[in-house]
Each structure stands twice: as structure tokens, then as C-alpha cells.
CSV table of C-alpha atoms and ligand atoms in Angstrom, one decimal:
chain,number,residue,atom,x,y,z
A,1,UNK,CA,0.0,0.0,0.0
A,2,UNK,CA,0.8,3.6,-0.7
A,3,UNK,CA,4.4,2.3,-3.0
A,4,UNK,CA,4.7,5.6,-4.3
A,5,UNK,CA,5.8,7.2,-0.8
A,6,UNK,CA,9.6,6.8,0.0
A,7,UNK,CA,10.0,4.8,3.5
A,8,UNK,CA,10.9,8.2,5.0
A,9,UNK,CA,7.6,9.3,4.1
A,10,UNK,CA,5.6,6.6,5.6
A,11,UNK,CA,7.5,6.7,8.7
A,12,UNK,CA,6.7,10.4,9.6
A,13,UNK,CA,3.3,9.7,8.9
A,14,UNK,CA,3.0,6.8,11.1
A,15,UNK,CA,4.9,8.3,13.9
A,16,UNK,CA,5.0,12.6,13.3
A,17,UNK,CA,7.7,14.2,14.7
A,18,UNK,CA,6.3,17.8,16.5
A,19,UNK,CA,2.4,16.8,15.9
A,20,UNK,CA,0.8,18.3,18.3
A,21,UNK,CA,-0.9,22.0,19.8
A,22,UNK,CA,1.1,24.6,21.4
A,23,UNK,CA,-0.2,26.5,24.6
A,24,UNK,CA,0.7,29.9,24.4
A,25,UNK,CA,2.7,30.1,21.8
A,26,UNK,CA,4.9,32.5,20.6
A,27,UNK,CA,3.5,33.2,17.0
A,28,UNK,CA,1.1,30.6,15.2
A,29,UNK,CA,0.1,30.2,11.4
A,30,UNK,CA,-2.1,28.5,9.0
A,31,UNK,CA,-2.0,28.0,5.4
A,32,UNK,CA,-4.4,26.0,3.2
A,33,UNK,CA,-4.9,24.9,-0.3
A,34,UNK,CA,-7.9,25.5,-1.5
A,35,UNK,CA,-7.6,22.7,-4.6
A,36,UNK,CA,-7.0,19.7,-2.0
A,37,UNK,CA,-8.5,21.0,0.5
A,38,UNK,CA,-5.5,20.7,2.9
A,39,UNK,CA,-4.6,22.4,6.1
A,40,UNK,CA,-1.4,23.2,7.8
A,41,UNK,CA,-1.0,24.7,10.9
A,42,UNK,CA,2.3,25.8,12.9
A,43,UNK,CA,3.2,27.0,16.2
A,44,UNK,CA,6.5,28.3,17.3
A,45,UNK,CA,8.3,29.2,20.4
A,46,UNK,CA,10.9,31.5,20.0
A,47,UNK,CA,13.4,32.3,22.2
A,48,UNK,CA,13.7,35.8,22.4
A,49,UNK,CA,17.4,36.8,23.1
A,50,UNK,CA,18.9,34.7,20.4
A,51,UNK,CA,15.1,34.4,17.8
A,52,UNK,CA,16.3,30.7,17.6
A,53,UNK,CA,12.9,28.5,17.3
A,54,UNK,CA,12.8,26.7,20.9
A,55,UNK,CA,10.2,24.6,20.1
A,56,UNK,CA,7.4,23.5,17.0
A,57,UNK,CA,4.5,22.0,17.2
A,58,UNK,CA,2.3,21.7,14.0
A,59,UNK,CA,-1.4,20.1,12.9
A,60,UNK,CA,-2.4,19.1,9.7
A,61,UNK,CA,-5.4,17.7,8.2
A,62,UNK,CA,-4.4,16.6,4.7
A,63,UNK,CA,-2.8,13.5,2.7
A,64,UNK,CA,0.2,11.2,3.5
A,65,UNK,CA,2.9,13.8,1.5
A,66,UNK,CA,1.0,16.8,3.5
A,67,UNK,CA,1.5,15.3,7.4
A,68,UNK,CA,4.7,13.9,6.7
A,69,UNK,CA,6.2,17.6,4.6
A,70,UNK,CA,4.5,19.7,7.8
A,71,UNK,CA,6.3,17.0,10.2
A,72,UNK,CA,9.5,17.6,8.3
A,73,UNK,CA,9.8,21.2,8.4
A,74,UNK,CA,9.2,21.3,11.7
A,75,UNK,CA,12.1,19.2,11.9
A,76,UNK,CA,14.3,21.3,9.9
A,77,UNK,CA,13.0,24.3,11.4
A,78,UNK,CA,13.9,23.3,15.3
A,79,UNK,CA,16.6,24.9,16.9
A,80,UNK,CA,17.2,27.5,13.9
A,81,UNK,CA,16.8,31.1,13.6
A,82,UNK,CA,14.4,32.9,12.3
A,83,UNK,CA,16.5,34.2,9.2
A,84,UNK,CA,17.3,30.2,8.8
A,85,UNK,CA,14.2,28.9,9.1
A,86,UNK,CA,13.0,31.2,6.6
A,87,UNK,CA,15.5,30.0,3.9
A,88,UNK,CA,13.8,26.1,4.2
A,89,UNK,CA,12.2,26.0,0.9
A,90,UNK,CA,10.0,22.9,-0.5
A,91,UNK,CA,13.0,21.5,-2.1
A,92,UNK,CA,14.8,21.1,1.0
A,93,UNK,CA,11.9,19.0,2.6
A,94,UNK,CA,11.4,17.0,-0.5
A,95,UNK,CA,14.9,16.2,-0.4
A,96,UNK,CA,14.9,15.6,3.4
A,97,UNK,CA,12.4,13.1,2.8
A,98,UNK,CA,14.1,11.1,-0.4
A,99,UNK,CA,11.4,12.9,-2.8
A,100,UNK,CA,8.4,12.8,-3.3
A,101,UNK,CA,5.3,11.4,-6.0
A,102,UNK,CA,5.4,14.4,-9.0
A,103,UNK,CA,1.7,14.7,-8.2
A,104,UNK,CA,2.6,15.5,-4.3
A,105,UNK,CA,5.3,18.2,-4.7
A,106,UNK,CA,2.4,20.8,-4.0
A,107,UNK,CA,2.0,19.1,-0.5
A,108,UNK,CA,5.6,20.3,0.5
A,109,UNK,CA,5.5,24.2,-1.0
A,110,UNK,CA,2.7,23.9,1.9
A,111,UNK,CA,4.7,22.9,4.2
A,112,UNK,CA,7.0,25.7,3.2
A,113,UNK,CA,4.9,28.1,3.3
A,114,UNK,CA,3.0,26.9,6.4
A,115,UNK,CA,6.6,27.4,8.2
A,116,UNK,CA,6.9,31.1,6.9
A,117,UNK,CA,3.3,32.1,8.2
A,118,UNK,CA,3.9,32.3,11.7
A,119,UNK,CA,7.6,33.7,11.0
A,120,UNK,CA,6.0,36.4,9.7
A,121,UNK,CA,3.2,37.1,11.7
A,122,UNK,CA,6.1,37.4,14.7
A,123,UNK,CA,8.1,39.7,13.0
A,124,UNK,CA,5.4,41.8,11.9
A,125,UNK,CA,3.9,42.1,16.0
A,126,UNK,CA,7.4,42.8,16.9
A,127,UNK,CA,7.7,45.9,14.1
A,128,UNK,CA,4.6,46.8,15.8
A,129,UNK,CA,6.0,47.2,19.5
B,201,FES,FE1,-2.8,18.7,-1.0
B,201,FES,FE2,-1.3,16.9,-0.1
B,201,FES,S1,-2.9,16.6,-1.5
B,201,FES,S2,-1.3,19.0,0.5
């Protein structure tokens, strides 16, 4: 079942890294795509003398590619800066995860762009200040 996923893939999704929901987190995002259907949503805690992320939780309701791309970038992202975290692009979570089905590449630009969401939102408060 499911051939076309690389064993990477299939383990995140059995076992997610960072699933989960954040209490009070620092900033928090959501993206969705409106053709699937699919929802991604991040939370960070950010550490506020160095902006490293702390910690990442996400929640996703979506395919296989789509947990197992939002469970990856929160890998990447964990213990980064913001300026880093910000630089993970899809291709780095495809990659991360030995590829992924042509038809599934959109699932991971979500996952990019779920990551940047709540980077921004953060920055954008702190501007505010
Ligand atoms: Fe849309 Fe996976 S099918 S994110």
C-alpha cells in the first residue's frame, strides 16, 4: 500500500515528529490549499534573546505527502533562527524526505509556506512594539 511514498515518508506519517498543539505560543500560522483541500497549521516558540525556534509543534489535516512535509519542516526548522528557518524551501523538505510522487510536490511548498506564516506574523507584531 501507498508504493509511491519513499520509507521516509511513511514513517513520519506513522509516527509525526512535533504533531501536536502549542499552549501559548509565541506566534502561530495557518495555510491551506484551496484545490485539495489541505490544512497546515504551525506554532513556534521562539526564544527571544537569540530568535532561535525553541520549540514546534504543528497540525495538519491533509494527505500522507502533507503530514509527513508539515512533520518535516518542523524538523528542519527546530533549533534554527528565524532568518534560517526562513530560507527552508520545499526543495529542501522534499529532499529531506528522499522525494516525493510528482503529483505530491504541491504538498511540501505547503509545508514551506506553512513554516513562513507564523515567522512572519512574529516579526510583523514585533515591528509593531
Ligand atoms: Fe494537497 Fe497533499 S494533497 S497537500
Amino acid at each position: 500500500m501507498n508504493s509511491m511514498y519513499s520509507k521516509e515518508v511513511m514513517d513520519l506519517f506513522k509516527c509525526p515528529k512535533n504533531l501536536g498543539e502549542m499552549k501559548n505560543p509565541d506566534a502561530v500560522g495557518e495555510v491551506g490549499n484551496p484545490q485539495c483541500g489541505d490544512i497546515m497549521r504551525i506554532y513556534l516558540r521562539i526564544n527571544k534573546d537569540n530568535n532561535k525556534i525553541e520549540d514546534i509543534k504543528f497540525q495538519t489535516m491533509g494527505c500522507i505527502a502533507a503530514i509527513s512535509t508539515s512533520s518535516m519542516v518542523t524538523e528542519l526548522a527546530k533549533g534554527k533562527t528565524l532568518e534560517q528557518a526562513k530560507k527552508i524551501t520545499n526543495k529542501d523538505v522534499a529532499e529531506s524526505l528522499k522525494g516525493l510522487p510528482p503529483i505530491k510536490m504541491h504538498c511540501s511548498n505547503l509545508a514551506a509556506d506553512a513554516l513562513k506564516k507564523p515567522i512572519e506574523s512574529y516579526e510583523n507584531k514585533k515591528e509593531v512594539k
